[in-house]
mmCIF file with all atom_site columns, C-alpha atoms in Angstrom:
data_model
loop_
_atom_site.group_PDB
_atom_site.id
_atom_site.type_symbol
_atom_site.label_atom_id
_atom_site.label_alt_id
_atom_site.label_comp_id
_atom_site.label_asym_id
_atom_site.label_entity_id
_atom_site.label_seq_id
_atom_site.pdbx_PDB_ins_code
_atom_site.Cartn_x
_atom_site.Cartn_y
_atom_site.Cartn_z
_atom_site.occupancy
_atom_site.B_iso_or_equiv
_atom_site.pdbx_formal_charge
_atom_site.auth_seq_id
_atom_site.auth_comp_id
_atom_site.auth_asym_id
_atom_site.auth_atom_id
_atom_site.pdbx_PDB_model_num
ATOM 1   C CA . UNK A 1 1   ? -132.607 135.744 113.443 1.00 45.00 ? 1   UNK A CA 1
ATOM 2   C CA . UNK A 1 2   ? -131.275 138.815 111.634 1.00 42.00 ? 2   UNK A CA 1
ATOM 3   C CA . UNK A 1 3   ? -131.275 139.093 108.151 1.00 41.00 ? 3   UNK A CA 1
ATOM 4   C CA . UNK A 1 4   ? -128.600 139.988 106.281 1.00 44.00 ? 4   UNK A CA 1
ATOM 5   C CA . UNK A 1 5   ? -130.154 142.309 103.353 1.00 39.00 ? 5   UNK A CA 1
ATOM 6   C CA . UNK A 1 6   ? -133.046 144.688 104.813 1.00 40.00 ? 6   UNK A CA 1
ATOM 7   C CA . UNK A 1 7   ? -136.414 144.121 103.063 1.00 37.00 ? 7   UNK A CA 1
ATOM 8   C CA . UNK A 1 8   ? -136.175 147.902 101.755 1.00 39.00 ? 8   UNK A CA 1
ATOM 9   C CA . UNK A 1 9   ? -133.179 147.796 100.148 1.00 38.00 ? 9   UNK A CA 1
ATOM 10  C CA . UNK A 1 10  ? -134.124 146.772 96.351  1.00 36.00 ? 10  UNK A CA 1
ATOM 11  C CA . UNK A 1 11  ? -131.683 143.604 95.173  1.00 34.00 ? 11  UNK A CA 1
ATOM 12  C CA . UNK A 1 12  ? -130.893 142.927 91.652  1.00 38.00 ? 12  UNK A CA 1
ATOM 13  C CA . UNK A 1 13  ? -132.383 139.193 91.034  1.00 38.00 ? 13  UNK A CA 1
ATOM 14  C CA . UNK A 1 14  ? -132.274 139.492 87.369  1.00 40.00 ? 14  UNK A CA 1
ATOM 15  C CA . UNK A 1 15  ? -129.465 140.804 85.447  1.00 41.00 ? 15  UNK A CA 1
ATOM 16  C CA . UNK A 1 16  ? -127.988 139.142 82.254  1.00 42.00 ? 16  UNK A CA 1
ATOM 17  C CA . UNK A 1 17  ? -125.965 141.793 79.739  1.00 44.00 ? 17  UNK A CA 1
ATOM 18  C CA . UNK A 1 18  ? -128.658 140.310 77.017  1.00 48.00 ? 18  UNK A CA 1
ATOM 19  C CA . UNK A 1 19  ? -131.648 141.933 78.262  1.00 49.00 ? 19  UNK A CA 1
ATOM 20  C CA . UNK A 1 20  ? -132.030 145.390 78.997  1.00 61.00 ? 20  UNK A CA 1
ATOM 21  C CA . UNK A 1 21  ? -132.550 146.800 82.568  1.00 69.00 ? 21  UNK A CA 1
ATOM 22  C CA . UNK A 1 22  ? -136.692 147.949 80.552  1.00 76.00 ? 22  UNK A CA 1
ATOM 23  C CA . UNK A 1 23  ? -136.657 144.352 79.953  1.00 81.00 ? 23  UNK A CA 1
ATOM 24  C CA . UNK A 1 24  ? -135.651 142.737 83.318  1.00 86.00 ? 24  UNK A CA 1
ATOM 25  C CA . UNK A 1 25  ? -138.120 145.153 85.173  1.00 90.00 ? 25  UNK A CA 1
ATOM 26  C CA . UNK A 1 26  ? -141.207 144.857 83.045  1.00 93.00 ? 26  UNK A CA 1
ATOM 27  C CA . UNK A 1 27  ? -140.780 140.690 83.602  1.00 93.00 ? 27  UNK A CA 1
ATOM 28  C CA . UNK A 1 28  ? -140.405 141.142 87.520  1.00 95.00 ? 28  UNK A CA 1
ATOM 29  C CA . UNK A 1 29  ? -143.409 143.087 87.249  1.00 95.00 ? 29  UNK A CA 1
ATOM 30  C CA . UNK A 1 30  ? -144.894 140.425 85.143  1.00 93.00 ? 30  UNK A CA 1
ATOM 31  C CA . UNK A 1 31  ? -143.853 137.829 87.444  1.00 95.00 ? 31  UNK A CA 1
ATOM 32  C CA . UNK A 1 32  ? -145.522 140.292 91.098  1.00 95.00 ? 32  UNK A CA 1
ATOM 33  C CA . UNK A 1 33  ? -148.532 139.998 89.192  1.00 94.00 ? 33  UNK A CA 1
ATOM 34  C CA . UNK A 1 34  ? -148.667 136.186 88.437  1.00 95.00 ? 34  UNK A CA 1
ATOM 35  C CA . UNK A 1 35  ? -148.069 135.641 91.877  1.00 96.00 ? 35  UNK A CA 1
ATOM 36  C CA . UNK A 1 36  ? -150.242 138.164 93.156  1.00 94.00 ? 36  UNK A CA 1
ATOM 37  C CA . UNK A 1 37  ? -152.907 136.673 91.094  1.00 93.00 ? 37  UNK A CA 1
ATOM 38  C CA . UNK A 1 38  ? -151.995 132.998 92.250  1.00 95.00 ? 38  UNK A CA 1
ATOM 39  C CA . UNK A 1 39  ? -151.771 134.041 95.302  1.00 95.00 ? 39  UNK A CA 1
ATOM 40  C CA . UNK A 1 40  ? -155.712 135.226 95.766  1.00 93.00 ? 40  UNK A CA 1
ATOM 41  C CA . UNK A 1 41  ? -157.011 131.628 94.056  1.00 93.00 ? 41  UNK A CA 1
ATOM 42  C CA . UNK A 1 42  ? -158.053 129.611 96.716  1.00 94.00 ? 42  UNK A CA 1
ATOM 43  C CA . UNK A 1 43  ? -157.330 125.900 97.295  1.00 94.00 ? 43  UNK A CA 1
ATOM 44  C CA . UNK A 1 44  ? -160.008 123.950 96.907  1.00 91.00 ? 44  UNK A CA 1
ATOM 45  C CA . UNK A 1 45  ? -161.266 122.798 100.637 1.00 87.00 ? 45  UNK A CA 1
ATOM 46  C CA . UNK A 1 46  ? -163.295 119.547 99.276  1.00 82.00 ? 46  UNK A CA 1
ATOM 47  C CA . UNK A 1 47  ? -161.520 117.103 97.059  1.00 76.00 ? 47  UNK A CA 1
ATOM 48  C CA . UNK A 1 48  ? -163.646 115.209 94.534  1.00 69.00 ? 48  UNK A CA 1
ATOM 49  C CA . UNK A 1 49  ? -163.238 111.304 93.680  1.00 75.00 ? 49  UNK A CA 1
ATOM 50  C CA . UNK A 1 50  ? -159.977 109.321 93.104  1.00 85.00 ? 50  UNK A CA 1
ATOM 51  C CA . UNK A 1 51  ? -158.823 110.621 89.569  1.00 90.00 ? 51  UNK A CA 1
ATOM 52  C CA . UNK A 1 52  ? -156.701 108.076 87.836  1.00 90.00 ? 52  UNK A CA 1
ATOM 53  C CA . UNK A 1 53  ? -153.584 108.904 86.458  1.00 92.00 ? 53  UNK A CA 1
ATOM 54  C CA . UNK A 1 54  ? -150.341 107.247 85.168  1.00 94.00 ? 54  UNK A CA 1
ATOM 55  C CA . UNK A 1 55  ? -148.109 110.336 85.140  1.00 95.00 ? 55  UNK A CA 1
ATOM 56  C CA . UNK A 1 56  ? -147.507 113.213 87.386  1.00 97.00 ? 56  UNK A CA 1
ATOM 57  C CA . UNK A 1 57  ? -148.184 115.704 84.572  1.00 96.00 ? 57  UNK A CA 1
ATOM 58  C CA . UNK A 1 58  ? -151.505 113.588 83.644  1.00 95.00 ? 58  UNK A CA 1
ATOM 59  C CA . UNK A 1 59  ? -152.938 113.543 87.158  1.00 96.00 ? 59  UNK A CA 1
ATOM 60  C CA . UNK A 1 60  ? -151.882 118.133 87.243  1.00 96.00 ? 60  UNK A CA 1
ATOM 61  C CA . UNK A 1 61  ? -154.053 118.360 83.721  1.00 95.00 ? 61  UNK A CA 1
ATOM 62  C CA . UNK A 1 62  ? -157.154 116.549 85.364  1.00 94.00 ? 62  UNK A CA 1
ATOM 63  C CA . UNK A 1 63  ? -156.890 118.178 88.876  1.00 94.00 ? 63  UNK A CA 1
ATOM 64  C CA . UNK A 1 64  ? -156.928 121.877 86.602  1.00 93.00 ? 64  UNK A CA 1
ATOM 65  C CA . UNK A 1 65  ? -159.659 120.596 84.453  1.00 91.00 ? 65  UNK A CA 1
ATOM 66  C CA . UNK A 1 66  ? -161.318 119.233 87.418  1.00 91.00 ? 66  UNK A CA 1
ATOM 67  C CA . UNK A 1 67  ? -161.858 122.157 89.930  1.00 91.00 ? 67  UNK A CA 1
ATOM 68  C CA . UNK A 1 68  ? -161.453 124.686 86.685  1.00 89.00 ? 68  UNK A CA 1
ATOM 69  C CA . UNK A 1 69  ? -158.464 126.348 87.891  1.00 91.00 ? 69  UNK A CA 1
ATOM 70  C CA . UNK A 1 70  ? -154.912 126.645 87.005  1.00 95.00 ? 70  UNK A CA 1
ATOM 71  C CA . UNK A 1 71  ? -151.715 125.648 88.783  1.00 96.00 ? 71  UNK A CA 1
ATOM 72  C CA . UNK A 1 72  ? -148.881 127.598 89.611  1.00 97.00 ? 72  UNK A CA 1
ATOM 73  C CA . UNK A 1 73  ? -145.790 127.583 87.255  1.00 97.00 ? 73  UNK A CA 1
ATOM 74  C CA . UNK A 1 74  ? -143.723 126.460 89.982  1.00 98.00 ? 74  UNK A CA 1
ATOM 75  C CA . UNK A 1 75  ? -145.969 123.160 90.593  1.00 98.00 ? 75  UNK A CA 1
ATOM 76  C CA . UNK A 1 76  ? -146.132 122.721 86.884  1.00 97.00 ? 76  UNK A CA 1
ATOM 77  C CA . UNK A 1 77  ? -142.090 122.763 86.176  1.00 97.00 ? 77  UNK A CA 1
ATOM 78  C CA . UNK A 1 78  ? -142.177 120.412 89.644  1.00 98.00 ? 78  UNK A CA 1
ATOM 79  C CA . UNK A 1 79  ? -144.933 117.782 88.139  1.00 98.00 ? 79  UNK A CA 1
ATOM 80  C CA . UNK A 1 80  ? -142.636 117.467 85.044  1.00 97.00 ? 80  UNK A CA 1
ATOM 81  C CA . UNK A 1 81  ? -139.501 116.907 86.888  1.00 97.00 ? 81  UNK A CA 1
ATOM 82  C CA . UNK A 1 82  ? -140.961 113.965 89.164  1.00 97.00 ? 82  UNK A CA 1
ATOM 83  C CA . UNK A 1 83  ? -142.250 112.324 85.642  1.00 97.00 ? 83  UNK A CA 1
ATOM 84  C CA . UNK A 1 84  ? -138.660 113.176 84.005  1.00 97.00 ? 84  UNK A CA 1
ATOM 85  C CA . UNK A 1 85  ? -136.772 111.373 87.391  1.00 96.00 ? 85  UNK A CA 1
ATOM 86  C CA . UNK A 1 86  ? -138.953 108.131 86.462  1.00 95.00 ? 86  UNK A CA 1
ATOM 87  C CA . UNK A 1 87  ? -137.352 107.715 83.229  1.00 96.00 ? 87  UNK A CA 1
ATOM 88  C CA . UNK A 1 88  ? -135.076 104.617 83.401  1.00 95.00 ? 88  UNK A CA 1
ATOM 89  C CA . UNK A 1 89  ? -136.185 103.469 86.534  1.00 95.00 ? 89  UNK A CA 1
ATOM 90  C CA . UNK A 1 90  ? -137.502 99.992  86.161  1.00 94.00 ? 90  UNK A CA 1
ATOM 91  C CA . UNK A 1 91  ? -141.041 101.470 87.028  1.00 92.00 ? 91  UNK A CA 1
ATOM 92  C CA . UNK A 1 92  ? -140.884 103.673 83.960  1.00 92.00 ? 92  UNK A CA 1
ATOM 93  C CA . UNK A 1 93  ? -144.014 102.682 82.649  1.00 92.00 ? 93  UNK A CA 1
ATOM 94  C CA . UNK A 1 94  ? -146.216 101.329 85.564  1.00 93.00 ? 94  UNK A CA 1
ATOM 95  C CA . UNK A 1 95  ? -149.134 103.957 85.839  1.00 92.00 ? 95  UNK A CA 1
ATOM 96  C CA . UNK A 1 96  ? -148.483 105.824 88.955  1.00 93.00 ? 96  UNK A CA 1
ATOM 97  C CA . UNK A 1 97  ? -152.028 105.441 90.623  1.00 93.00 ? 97  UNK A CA 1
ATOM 98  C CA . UNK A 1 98  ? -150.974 101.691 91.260  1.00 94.00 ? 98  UNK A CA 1
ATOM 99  C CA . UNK A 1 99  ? -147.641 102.527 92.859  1.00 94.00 ? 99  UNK A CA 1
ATOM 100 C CA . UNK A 1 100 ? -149.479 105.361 94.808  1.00 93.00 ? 100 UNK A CA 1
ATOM 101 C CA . UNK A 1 101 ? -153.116 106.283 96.062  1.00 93.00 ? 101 UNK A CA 1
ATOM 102 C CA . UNK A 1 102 ? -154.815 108.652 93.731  1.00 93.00 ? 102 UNK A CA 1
ATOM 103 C CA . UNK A 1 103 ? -156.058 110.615 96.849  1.00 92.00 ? 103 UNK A CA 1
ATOM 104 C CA . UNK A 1 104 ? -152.587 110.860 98.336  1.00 92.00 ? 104 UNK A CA 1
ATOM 105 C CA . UNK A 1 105 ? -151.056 111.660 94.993  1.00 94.00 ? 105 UNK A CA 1
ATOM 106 C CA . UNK A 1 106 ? -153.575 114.789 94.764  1.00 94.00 ? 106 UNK A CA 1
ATOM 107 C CA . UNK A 1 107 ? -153.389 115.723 98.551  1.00 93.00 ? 107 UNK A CA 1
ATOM 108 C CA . UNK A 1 108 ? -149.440 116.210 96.920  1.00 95.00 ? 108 UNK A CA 1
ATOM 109 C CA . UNK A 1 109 ? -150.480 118.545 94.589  1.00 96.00 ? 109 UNK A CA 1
ATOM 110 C CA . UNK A 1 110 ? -152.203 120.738 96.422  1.00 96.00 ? 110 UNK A CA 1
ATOM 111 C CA . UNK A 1 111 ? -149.656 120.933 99.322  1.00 96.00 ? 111 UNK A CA 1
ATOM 112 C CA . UNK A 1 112 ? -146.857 121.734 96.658  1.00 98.00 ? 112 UNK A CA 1
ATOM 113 C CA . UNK A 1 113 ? -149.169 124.325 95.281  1.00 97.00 ? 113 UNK A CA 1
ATOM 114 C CA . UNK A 1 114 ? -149.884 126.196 98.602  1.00 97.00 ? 114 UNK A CA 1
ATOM 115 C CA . UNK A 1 115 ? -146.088 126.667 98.804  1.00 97.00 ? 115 UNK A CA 1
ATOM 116 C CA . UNK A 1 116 ? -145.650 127.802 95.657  1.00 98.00 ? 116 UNK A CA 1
ATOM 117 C CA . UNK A 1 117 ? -148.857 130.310 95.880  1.00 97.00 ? 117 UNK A CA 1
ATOM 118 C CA . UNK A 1 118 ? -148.244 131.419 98.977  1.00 96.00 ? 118 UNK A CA 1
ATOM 119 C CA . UNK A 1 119 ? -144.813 131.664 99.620  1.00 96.00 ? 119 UNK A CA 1
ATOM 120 C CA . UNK A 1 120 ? -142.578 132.262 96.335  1.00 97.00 ? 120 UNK A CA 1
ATOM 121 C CA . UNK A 1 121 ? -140.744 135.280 95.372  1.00 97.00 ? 121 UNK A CA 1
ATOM 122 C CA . UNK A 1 122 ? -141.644 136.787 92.600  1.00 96.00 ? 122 UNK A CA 1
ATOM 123 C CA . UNK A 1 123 ? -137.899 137.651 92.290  1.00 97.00 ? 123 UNK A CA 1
ATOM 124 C CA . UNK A 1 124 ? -138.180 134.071 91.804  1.00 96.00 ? 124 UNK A CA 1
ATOM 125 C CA . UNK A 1 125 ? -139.945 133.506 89.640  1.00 96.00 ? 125 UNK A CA 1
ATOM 126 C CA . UNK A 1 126 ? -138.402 136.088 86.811  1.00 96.00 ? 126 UNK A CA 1
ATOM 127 C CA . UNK A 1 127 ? -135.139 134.869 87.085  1.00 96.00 ? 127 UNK A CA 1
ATOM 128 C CA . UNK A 1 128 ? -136.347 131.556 86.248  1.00 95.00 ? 128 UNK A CA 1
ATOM 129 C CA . UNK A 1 129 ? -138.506 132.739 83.480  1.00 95.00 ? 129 UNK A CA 1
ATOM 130 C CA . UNK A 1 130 ? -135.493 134.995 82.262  1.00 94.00 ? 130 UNK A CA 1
ATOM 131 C CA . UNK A 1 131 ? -133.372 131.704 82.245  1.00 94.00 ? 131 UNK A CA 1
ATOM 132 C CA . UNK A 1 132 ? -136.249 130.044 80.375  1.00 91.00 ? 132 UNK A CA 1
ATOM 133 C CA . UNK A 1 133 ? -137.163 131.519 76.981  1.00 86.00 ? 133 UNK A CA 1
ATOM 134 C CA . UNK A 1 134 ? -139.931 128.642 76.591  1.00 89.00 ? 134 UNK A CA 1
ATOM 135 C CA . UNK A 1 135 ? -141.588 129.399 80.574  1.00 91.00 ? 135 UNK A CA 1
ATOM 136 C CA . UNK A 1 136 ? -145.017 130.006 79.028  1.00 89.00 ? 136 UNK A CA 1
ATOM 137 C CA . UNK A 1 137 ? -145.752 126.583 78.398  1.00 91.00 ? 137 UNK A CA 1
ATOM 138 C CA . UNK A 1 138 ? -145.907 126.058 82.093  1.00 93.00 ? 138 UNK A CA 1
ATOM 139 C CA . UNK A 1 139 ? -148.240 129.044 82.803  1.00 93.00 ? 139 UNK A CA 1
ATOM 140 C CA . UNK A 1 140 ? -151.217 128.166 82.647  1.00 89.00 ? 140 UNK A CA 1
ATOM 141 C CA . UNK A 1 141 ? -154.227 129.841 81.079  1.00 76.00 ? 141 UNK A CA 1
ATOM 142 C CA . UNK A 1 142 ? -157.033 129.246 82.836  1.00 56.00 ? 142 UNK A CA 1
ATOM 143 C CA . UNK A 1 143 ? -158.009 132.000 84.871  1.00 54.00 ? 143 UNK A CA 1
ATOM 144 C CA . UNK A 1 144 ? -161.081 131.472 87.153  1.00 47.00 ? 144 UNK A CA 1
ATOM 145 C CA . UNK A 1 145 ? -163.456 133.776 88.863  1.00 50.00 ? 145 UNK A CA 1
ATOM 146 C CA . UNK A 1 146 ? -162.105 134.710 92.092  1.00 47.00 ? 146 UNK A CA 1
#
């Protein structure tokens, strides 16, 4: 299949008349290095035991505390989203780990995570953290030895 923009011509992802062209470049750069960095983490190869957990949010804060490593920005805007979709539903408030194996629920993590470390654009990435003014609270800060 041919693609219809060559990978050496450079695209504009990020352009907003707020924000200066300085400002735009210095968060793609940003945004190469987070993923670069995410990219290099590895995913853990042995899972530990079932980790209980009533929210998809919950269950990502005890998988990073639990093999001491963070999760990607993408994964943690995705966690919130499933646990904002449950809102209203009439399952609201049943804790997830009896509507779903704890195993299978953290298996789901850390296939959603491989995507995101291994395959998103860092292009991506900045436009959505240009379009979000409060993105850090989704990065996390826990930066591991590689």
């Amino acid at each position: 299949m041919k693609r219809t923009i060559p990978w050496t011509d450079s695209v504009d992802v990020i352009s907003s008349d707020e924000s200066s062209s300085s400002d735009s470049g210095l968060l793609i750069r940003r945004a190469e290095m987070y993923q670069d960095y995410m990219k290099h983490i590895p995913i853990p190869a042995q899972r530990g035991s079932a980790i209980p957990f009533s929210s998809w949010v919950g269950l990502g804060k005890s998988v990073k505390q639990l093999y001491q490593q963070p999760l990607h920005y993408l994964t943690n805007i995705l966690l919130y989203k499933w646990d904002q979709q449950r809102i209203g539903s009439e399952d609201e408030y049943t804790p997830l780990d009896t509507m779903m194996h704890p195993c299978k629920a953290e298996a789901t993590i850390w296939l959603v995570e491989e995507v995101h470390r291994r395959t998103s654009s860092h292009y991506h990435v900045a436009k959505i953290w240009q379009s979000d003014p409060m993105h850090h609270a989704f990065v996390d800060s826990i930066f591991p030895q590689l």
